[in-house]
Coordinates of C-alpha atoms in Angstrom, one line a residue:
Chain A
M1 CA -27.4 -20.3 2.9
K2 CA -25.9 -20.0 -0.8
I3 CA -22.6 -17.9 -1.2
A4 CA -21.1 -17.1 -4.4
V5 CA -17.2 -16.8 -4.4
S6 CA -15.0 -15.7 -7.5
A7 CA -12.3 -18.3 -7.6
S8 CA -9.2 -19.3 -9.6
G9 CA -9.7 -22.9 -9.2
K10 CA -12.4 -25.5 -8.9
T11 CA -11.9 -26.6 -5.2
L12 CA -12.7 -25.4 -1.8
E13 CA -8.5 -24.9 -1.4
S14 CA -8.5 -22.8 -4.5
I15 CA -7.4 -19.2 -4.0
M16 CA -10.1 -16.2 -4.2
D17 CA -9.6 -14.5 -7.7
Q18 CA -9.8 -10.5 -6.5
R19 CA -11.4 -9.8 -9.9
F20 CA -15.4 -10.6 -10.1
G21 CA -16.2 -10.6 -13.8
R22 CA -12.7 -11.9 -15.1
A23 CA -12.5 -15.0 -12.6
A24 CA -11.6 -18.3 -14.2
F25 CA -14.6 -20.0 -12.1
F26 CA -17.2 -18.9 -9.4
L27 CA -17.8 -21.5 -6.5
I28 CA -21.5 -21.8 -5.2
V29 CA -20.8 -22.9 -1.9
D30 CA -23.4 -24.0 0.7
S31 CA -22.5 -22.4 4.2
E32 CA -24.0 -25.1 6.3
T33 CA -22.8 -28.0 4.6
M34 CA -19.9 -26.7 2.5
E35 CA -21.0 -28.3 -0.3
F36 CA -20.3 -26.4 -3.8
E37 CA -20.6 -26.4 -7.5
A38 CA -17.6 -24.9 -9.6
I39 CA -19.1 -23.0 -12.6
D40 CA -16.9 -22.2 -15.3
N41 CA -17.1 -18.6 -16.0
Q42 CA -17.6 -18.4 -19.7
G43 CA -17.7 -14.6 -19.7
A44 CA -14.5 -14.1 -18.5
S45 CA -12.8 -13.2 -21.7
S46 CA -15.8 -11.4 -23.5
G47 CA -17.1 -7.9 -23.3
G48 CA -19.7 -7.3 -20.5
A49 CA -18.2 -9.6 -18.4
G50 CA -19.6 -8.1 -14.9
V51 CA -23.2 -8.1 -16.2
A52 CA -22.6 -11.7 -17.4
G53 CA -20.9 -12.8 -14.0
A54 CA -23.8 -11.1 -11.8
Q55 CA -26.2 -13.0 -14.1
I56 CA -24.9 -16.4 -13.2
V57 CA -24.5 -15.8 -9.6
S58 CA -28.1 -14.5 -9.2
E59 CA -29.3 -17.5 -11.3
H60 CA -27.9 -19.8 -8.7
G61 CA -30.0 -18.6 -6.1
T62 CA -27.0 -17.0 -4.1
L63 CA -27.9 -14.4 -1.3
A64 CA -24.0 -13.3 -0.8
L65 CA -20.7 -12.7 -2.8
I66 CA -17.4 -13.0 -1.7
T67 CA -15.0 -11.2 -4.2
G68 CA -12.4 -8.5 -4.3
N69 CA -14.0 -5.7 -6.5
V70 CA -16.8 -5.2 -8.6
G71 CA -17.4 -2.6 -11.3
P72 CA -20.5 -0.5 -11.8
N73 CA -22.5 -3.0 -14.2
A74 CA -21.9 -5.8 -12.1
L75 CA -22.6 -4.1 -8.8
E76 CA -26.2 -2.6 -10.7
V77 CA -26.8 -6.1 -11.5
L78 CA -26.1 -7.6 -8.0
N79 CA -27.9 -5.0 -6.1
A80 CA -30.9 -5.6 -8.6
A81 CA -30.6 -9.4 -7.5
G82 CA -30.5 -8.5 -3.9
I83 CA -27.1 -9.9 -3.3
S84 CA -25.5 -8.8 -0.9
I85 CA -21.2 -8.2 -1.4
C86 CA -18.1 -8.7 1.1
R87 CA -14.6 -8.6 0.5
G88 CA -12.9 -11.6 0.5
K89 CA -9.2 -12.0 1.2
A90 CA -6.4 -13.8 -1.2
T91 CA -6.8 -16.7 0.8
S92 CA -8.7 -20.4 0.3
I93 CA -12.4 -20.2 -0.7
R94 CA -12.8 -22.5 2.4
E95 CA -11.1 -19.9 4.8
N96 CA -13.4 -17.0 3.2
I97 CA -16.5 -19.1 3.7
E98 CA -15.3 -19.2 7.3
E99 CA -14.8 -15.6 7.9
Y100 CA -18.0 -14.6 6.3
K101 CA -19.7 -17.0 8.7
R102 CA -17.9 -15.4 11.6
G103 CA -18.9 -11.8 10.2
T104 CA -15.3 -10.6 9.6
L105 CA -15.7 -9.8 5.9
E106 CA -16.1 -6.1 5.1
K107 CA -19.2 -5.2 3.0
I108 CA -18.8 -3.9 -0.7
D109 CA -21.2 -1.3 -1.7
T110 CA -19.3 0.8 -4.1
A111 CA -17.4 -0.3 -7.7
V112 CA -14.1 0.3 -8.7
A113 CA -13.8 1.4 -12.3
S114 CA -14.9 -0.3 -15.5
H115 CA -12.1 -2.5 -16.7
F116 CA -10.3 -2.5 -13.4
G117 CA -9.7 -6.3 -13.6
M118 CA -8.2 -6.1 -16.7
G119 CA -5.3 -4.0 -15.5
A120 CA -7.2 -0.4 -15.7
G121 CA -6.5 0.2 -12.3
S122 CA -3.1 0.5 -11.0
P123 CA -1.6 -1.6 -8.0
K124 CA -0.1 0.6 -5.2
Chain B
M1 CA -8.1 6.4 -55.1
K2 CA -8.6 5.9 -51.7
I3 CA -5.3 5.8 -49.4
A4 CA -5.3 4.4 -46.0
V5 CA -2.2 5.6 -43.9
L6 CA -1.7 3.8 -40.5
S7 CA 0.8 2.2 -38.3
G8 CA 0.3 -0.2 -35.6
K9 CA 2.0 2.0 -32.8
G10 CA 0.9 5.5 -32.0
G11 CA 2.6 8.5 -32.3
T12 CA 4.9 7.3 -35.7
G13 CA 3.7 10.1 -37.7
K14 CA 0.3 9.0 -39.4
T15 CA -1.5 12.5 -38.8
T16 CA 2.1 14.2 -40.3
V17 CA 2.4 12.0 -43.2
S18 CA -1.7 12.3 -44.0
A19 CA -2.2 15.9 -43.6
S20 CA 1.3 16.3 -45.6
L21 CA -0.5 14.0 -48.3
A22 CA -3.8 15.9 -48.2
Y23 CA -1.8 19.4 -48.5
S24 CA 0.4 18.4 -51.3
I25 CA -2.6 17.2 -53.7
E26 CA -5.1 19.9 -54.7
N27 CA -8.8 19.0 -54.0
S28 CA -8.0 16.1 -52.3
Q29 CA -10.2 14.5 -49.4
Y30 CA -8.6 14.2 -45.8
I31 CA -10.6 12.0 -43.5
D32 CA -9.3 11.6 -39.8
C33 CA -10.8 8.1 -38.9
D34 CA -9.0 8.5 -35.3
V35 CA -12.3 9.3 -33.7
E36 CA -10.9 9.0 -30.0
E37 CA -8.1 11.6 -30.8
P38 CA -8.8 13.6 -34.0
N39 CA -6.1 16.1 -34.4
G40 CA -5.3 16.3 -38.3
A41 CA -7.5 19.5 -37.7
I42 CA -4.4 21.1 -35.9
F43 CA -2.6 20.8 -39.1
L44 CA -5.1 21.5 -42.2
K45 CA -6.5 24.2 -39.9
P46 CA -10.1 23.8 -41.7
E47 CA -13.3 26.1 -41.0
L48 CA -15.6 23.4 -39.7
Q49 CA -19.0 24.6 -40.6
K50 CA -20.9 21.5 -40.4
T51 CA -21.8 18.9 -37.9
Y52 CA -23.9 15.7 -37.6
E53 CA -24.5 13.8 -34.8
V54 CA -24.0 10.1 -34.6
K55 CA -27.0 8.0 -33.5
V56 CA -26.5 4.3 -32.8
P57 CA -30.0 2.5 -32.1
V58 CA -29.9 0.9 -28.3
P59 CA -32.9 -1.6 -26.9
E60 CA -35.5 -0.2 -24.9
V61 CA -37.9 -2.5 -22.9
D62 CA -41.4 -2.2 -22.3
S63 CA -42.3 -3.4 -18.8
S64 CA -45.6 -4.0 -19.0
V65 CA -45.1 -6.2 -21.9
C66 CA -41.9 -7.9 -20.9
N67 CA -42.4 -11.5 -18.9
G68 CA -39.4 -11.7 -17.7
C69 CA -38.0 -15.0 -19.9
G70 CA -34.3 -14.1 -20.2
K71 CA -33.8 -14.9 -23.6
C72 CA -32.8 -11.4 -24.6
A73 CA -29.8 -11.6 -21.9
K74 CA -29.0 -15.3 -23.3
T75 CA -29.0 -14.0 -26.7
C76 CA -26.9 -10.8 -26.3
Q77 CA -23.2 -11.8 -27.3
F78 CA -22.1 -8.3 -25.4
H79 CA -23.6 -8.9 -22.3
A80 CA -25.1 -5.6 -22.4
L81 CA -28.6 -7.0 -20.8
A82 CA -29.1 -8.7 -17.4
V83 CA -32.8 -10.4 -16.5
I84 CA -33.1 -10.1 -12.7
K85 CA -36.1 -11.2 -10.6
D86 CA -38.2 -10.8 -14.1
K87 CA -36.7 -7.0 -14.6
V88 CA -34.5 -6.5 -17.9
L89 CA -31.8 -4.1 -17.1
V90 CA -29.8 -2.7 -20.1
F91 CA -26.5 -1.5 -20.1
S92 CA -26.5 0.2 -23.3
E93 CA -22.7 1.6 -23.5
I94 CA -21.7 -2.1 -24.1
C95 CA -24.3 -2.5 -26.6
H96 CA -23.4 -3.2 -30.2
H97 CA -26.5 -2.4 -31.9
C98 CA -26.8 -5.9 -33.6
G99 CA -30.5 -6.0 -32.9
A100 CA -30.5 -9.8 -31.4
C101 CA -32.2 -8.8 -28.8
L102 CA -35.4 -8.0 -30.7
I103 CA -35.5 -11.1 -32.5
A104 CA -35.2 -13.2 -29.6
C105 CA -37.5 -11.6 -27.4
P106 CA -40.7 -13.8 -27.7
V107 CA -43.5 -11.1 -26.7
G108 CA -42.3 -8.1 -28.7
A109 CA -40.9 -6.2 -25.6
I110 CA -38.3 -4.7 -27.0
H111 CA -38.3 -1.8 -29.4
E112 CA -35.1 0.5 -30.2
T113 CA -34.3 3.7 -29.2
E114 CA -31.3 6.2 -30.2
R115 CA -28.4 7.1 -28.5
T116 CA -25.8 9.9 -29.5
I117 CA -22.1 8.2 -29.1
G118 CA -20.3 10.9 -31.1
M119 CA -20.4 13.5 -34.2
I120 CA -18.7 14.2 -37.5
E121 CA -17.4 17.7 -38.2
T122 CA -16.6 18.9 -42.1
N123 CA -15.9 22.0 -43.5
E124 CA -18.1 23.5 -46.1
S125 CA -16.8 21.9 -49.3
G126 CA -16.2 18.5 -47.6
T127 CA -12.5 17.9 -48.2
F128 CA -11.7 18.0 -44.7
L129 CA -14.1 15.5 -42.1
H130 CA -13.3 14.0 -38.7
G131 CA -15.1 12.2 -36.2
R132 CA -15.3 12.8 -32.5
L133 CA -16.2 10.0 -30.0
N134 CA -17.5 11.1 -26.7
I135 CA -15.5 10.6 -24.0
G136 CA -16.4 7.5 -22.1
E137 CA -17.9 6.0 -25.2
P138 CA -16.1 2.2 -26.0
V139 CA -17.1 1.7 -29.6
G140 CA -16.0 4.4 -32.4
I141 CA -16.8 2.1 -35.4
P142 CA -20.4 3.7 -36.3
I143 CA -18.7 7.1 -36.5
I144 CA -16.0 5.6 -38.8
R145 CA -18.7 3.9 -40.7
E146 CA -20.6 7.6 -41.1
L147 CA -17.3 9.2 -42.2
K148 CA -16.9 6.9 -44.8
K149 CA -20.2 6.9 -46.3
R150 CA -19.4 10.9 -47.1
M151 CA -16.1 9.7 -48.8
R152 CA -15.9 10.6 -52.5
D153 CA -15.7 8.3 -55.5
E154 CA -13.5 10.9 -57.7
G155 CA -10.2 12.2 -56.7
L156 CA -7.7 11.5 -54.1
V157 CA -9.1 10.2 -50.7
I158 CA -6.7 10.1 -47.5
L159 CA -7.8 8.1 -44.5
D160 CA -6.0 8.7 -41.5
C161 CA -6.4 5.9 -39.2
P162 CA -6.3 5.1 -35.4
P163 CA -3.5 3.8 -33.9
G164 CA -3.5 -0.2 -33.2
A165 CA -4.5 -3.1 -35.7
S166 CA -8.2 -3.8 -34.2
C167 CA -11.6 -3.4 -35.4
S168 CA -11.7 0.8 -35.6
V169 CA -8.5 0.2 -37.6
M170 CA -9.9 -2.4 -40.1
K171 CA -12.9 -0.2 -40.6
S172 CA -10.9 2.6 -41.6
V173 CA -8.9 0.3 -44.2
H174 CA -11.5 -1.6 -45.4
G175 CA -12.0 -0.9 -49.1
C176 CA -9.3 1.3 -49.8
D177 CA -7.0 1.0 -52.6
Y178 CA -3.3 1.4 -51.1
C179 CA -2.4 1.7 -47.2
I180 CA 1.0 3.3 -46.5
L181 CA 2.3 2.1 -43.1
V182 CA 3.9 4.8 -41.1
T183 CA 6.8 3.5 -38.8
E184 CA 10.0 4.7 -36.9
P185 CA 13.0 3.2 -36.3
T186 CA 12.7 1.6 -33.1
P187 CA 12.3 -1.8 -31.6
F188 CA 8.4 -0.8 -30.6
G189 CA 8.2 1.1 -34.1
L190 CA 9.5 -2.5 -35.8
H191 CA 7.1 -4.3 -33.5
D192 CA 3.9 -3.0 -34.4
L193 CA 4.9 -2.4 -37.8
K194 CA 5.3 -6.3 -38.4
I195 CA 1.4 -6.5 -37.1
A196 CA 0.1 -4.0 -39.1
A197 CA 1.8 -5.5 -42.0
E198 CA 0.3 -8.8 -41.3
L199 CA -3.3 -7.0 -41.3
I200 CA -3.0 -5.5 -44.6
Q201 CA -1.5 -8.6 -46.2
K202 CA -4.4 -10.6 -44.8
M203 CA -6.6 -8.1 -46.2
G204 CA -5.2 -8.0 -49.4
I205 CA -4.7 -4.4 -49.9
P206 CA -1.1 -3.4 -51.6
Y207 CA 1.0 -1.6 -49.3
G208 CA 4.5 0.3 -48.7
V209 CA 6.1 2.0 -45.8
I210 CA 7.1 5.7 -44.5
I211 CA 9.9 5.7 -42.0
N212 CA 9.5 9.0 -39.8
K213 CA 12.2 9.8 -37.3
A214 CA 14.6 8.2 -39.9
T215 CA 18.5 8.4 -39.6
P216 CA 20.9 7.6 -42.1
T217 CA 22.4 4.8 -40.2
E218 CA 19.3 2.9 -39.2
K219 CA 19.4 -0.9 -39.4
I220 CA 15.9 -1.6 -38.0
I221 CA 13.3 -1.0 -40.4
H222 CA 15.1 -1.3 -43.5
P223 CA 16.4 -4.8 -43.4
F224 CA 12.7 -5.9 -42.4
C225 CA 11.4 -4.2 -45.6
A226 CA 14.4 -5.7 -47.6
E227 CA 13.5 -9.2 -46.5
N228 CA 10.0 -8.8 -47.2
G229 CA 9.9 -6.8 -50.5
I230 CA 8.2 -4.0 -49.0
E231 CA 9.1 -0.4 -50.7
V232 CA 10.1 2.2 -48.4
L233 CA 8.0 5.2 -50.2
L234 CA 9.5 8.0 -48.1
E235 CA 12.0 8.9 -45.3
I236 CA 11.1 11.5 -43.0
P237 CA 14.4 12.1 -41.0
F238 CA 14.9 12.7 -37.5
S239 CA 15.4 16.6 -37.8
R240 CA 15.1 19.5 -35.4
E241 CA 13.7 21.8 -37.9
I242 CA 11.0 19.3 -38.7
A243 CA 10.1 18.8 -34.8
E244 CA 9.9 22.7 -34.3
N245 CA 7.6 23.3 -37.2
Y246 CA 5.8 20.4 -35.7
S247 CA 5.6 21.7 -32.5
K248 CA 3.9 25.3 -34.2
G249 CA 1.5 22.8 -36.1
I250 CA 3.2 23.1 -39.2
L251 CA 3.7 20.8 -41.7
P252 CA 7.4 19.4 -43.6
A253 CA 5.5 20.1 -46.7
E254 CA 3.9 23.5 -45.5
A255 CA 7.6 24.5 -44.5
T256 CA 9.0 23.9 -47.7
S257 CA 8.3 23.3 -51.0
D258 CA 10.9 20.8 -51.4
W259 CA 8.6 18.6 -49.0
K260 CA 5.4 19.2 -50.9
T261 CA 6.7 17.7 -53.9
K262 CA 8.3 14.5 -52.3
F263 CA 4.9 14.1 -50.8
G264 CA 3.0 14.5 -54.3
E265 CA 5.4 12.4 -55.7
V266 CA 4.4 9.3 -53.0
A267 CA 0.8 10.2 -53.5
R268 CA 1.4 9.7 -56.9
K269 CA 3.3 6.4 -56.8
C270 CA 0.7 4.7 -54.1
A271 CA -2.2 5.8 -57.1
I272 CA -0.4 3.8 -59.2
Q273 CA 0.4 1.0 -57.1
G274 CA -3.0 0.8 -56.0
R275 CA -4.5 0.7 -59.3
E276 CA -2.2 -1.7 -60.5
G277 CA -3.1 -4.1 -57.3
G278 CA -6.7 -3.5 -57.6

């Protein structure tokens, strides 16, 4: 099955990006073969980044998304597309996929505030 | 004569200056373009009697006509539309009302509907106007546009601009004859003054500076203005009396006739330079 991961780089060793819409790349990984495709997130620097990111991820036929947080607009699109969302960790894409397969990642079903990934949410 | 008052940095005294100018010149028109936090009314105390809603067009999709082709979502530069499983999701709060999705739709499934984003309030005579953007709305430009439609062609018009140097400031300043850049003698004041000055220079509008909270020994704003040939129109001192009045909603020009005269002189000077520049 295809899993999308928000990523700070273009390889399986890249670190997962905690932000969804503002991530530099999306890695679309086949969880059986670990083959992957890296997509440049064109929407990262413009308005409506969450909507654009969710549209890209859904167009690649993914069934799951691993990321840190999603905003309200992205959540609505991802839910409409039937993509399940899991909270990944700040480790490599490969390790996040392994954890997903073991079922140890927590599900995300609520959004953070708009523009959280642009610094709108203060770190605790 | 249209004079825009801006600053870059927030809290430097744009509203103090704008409202003082409007207070000092009879029959002038004051327009508060800071639609996110309009507060000129606190000083000028108008009787607001007319209210106009500001509406913007946003797309609505007829799902019985839509074929789910996704061209609308690809066309939208603001990602206000997504097409998932042949269904269009509209995020109208991030729509910029350009209408491109209507043109892009090959089957005519999209039409426009109206959404209220805020309002304009004025006094009976139309000498005081302000706009108010509803809480949670991201784009105030359509409200500024509606305010500026009601600008008078004759007499003095003062536009109290939003802070910053982005779209809403440009929209407020555009078409004005002269700009007053209000600043304060701090590194923050200077930093943002430079940005505002660069913007106004690019827009080709003559401008001068008013230093608020000025001290006799300040060496931050004066050197910058001297180096760049920018006129310092007025200095409002860092004074307890002015601050106390401010805290009660009383303008310097309202407290003493001396300040009223000074602001009157500034307005006349701006008017002359604005004409020369234009």
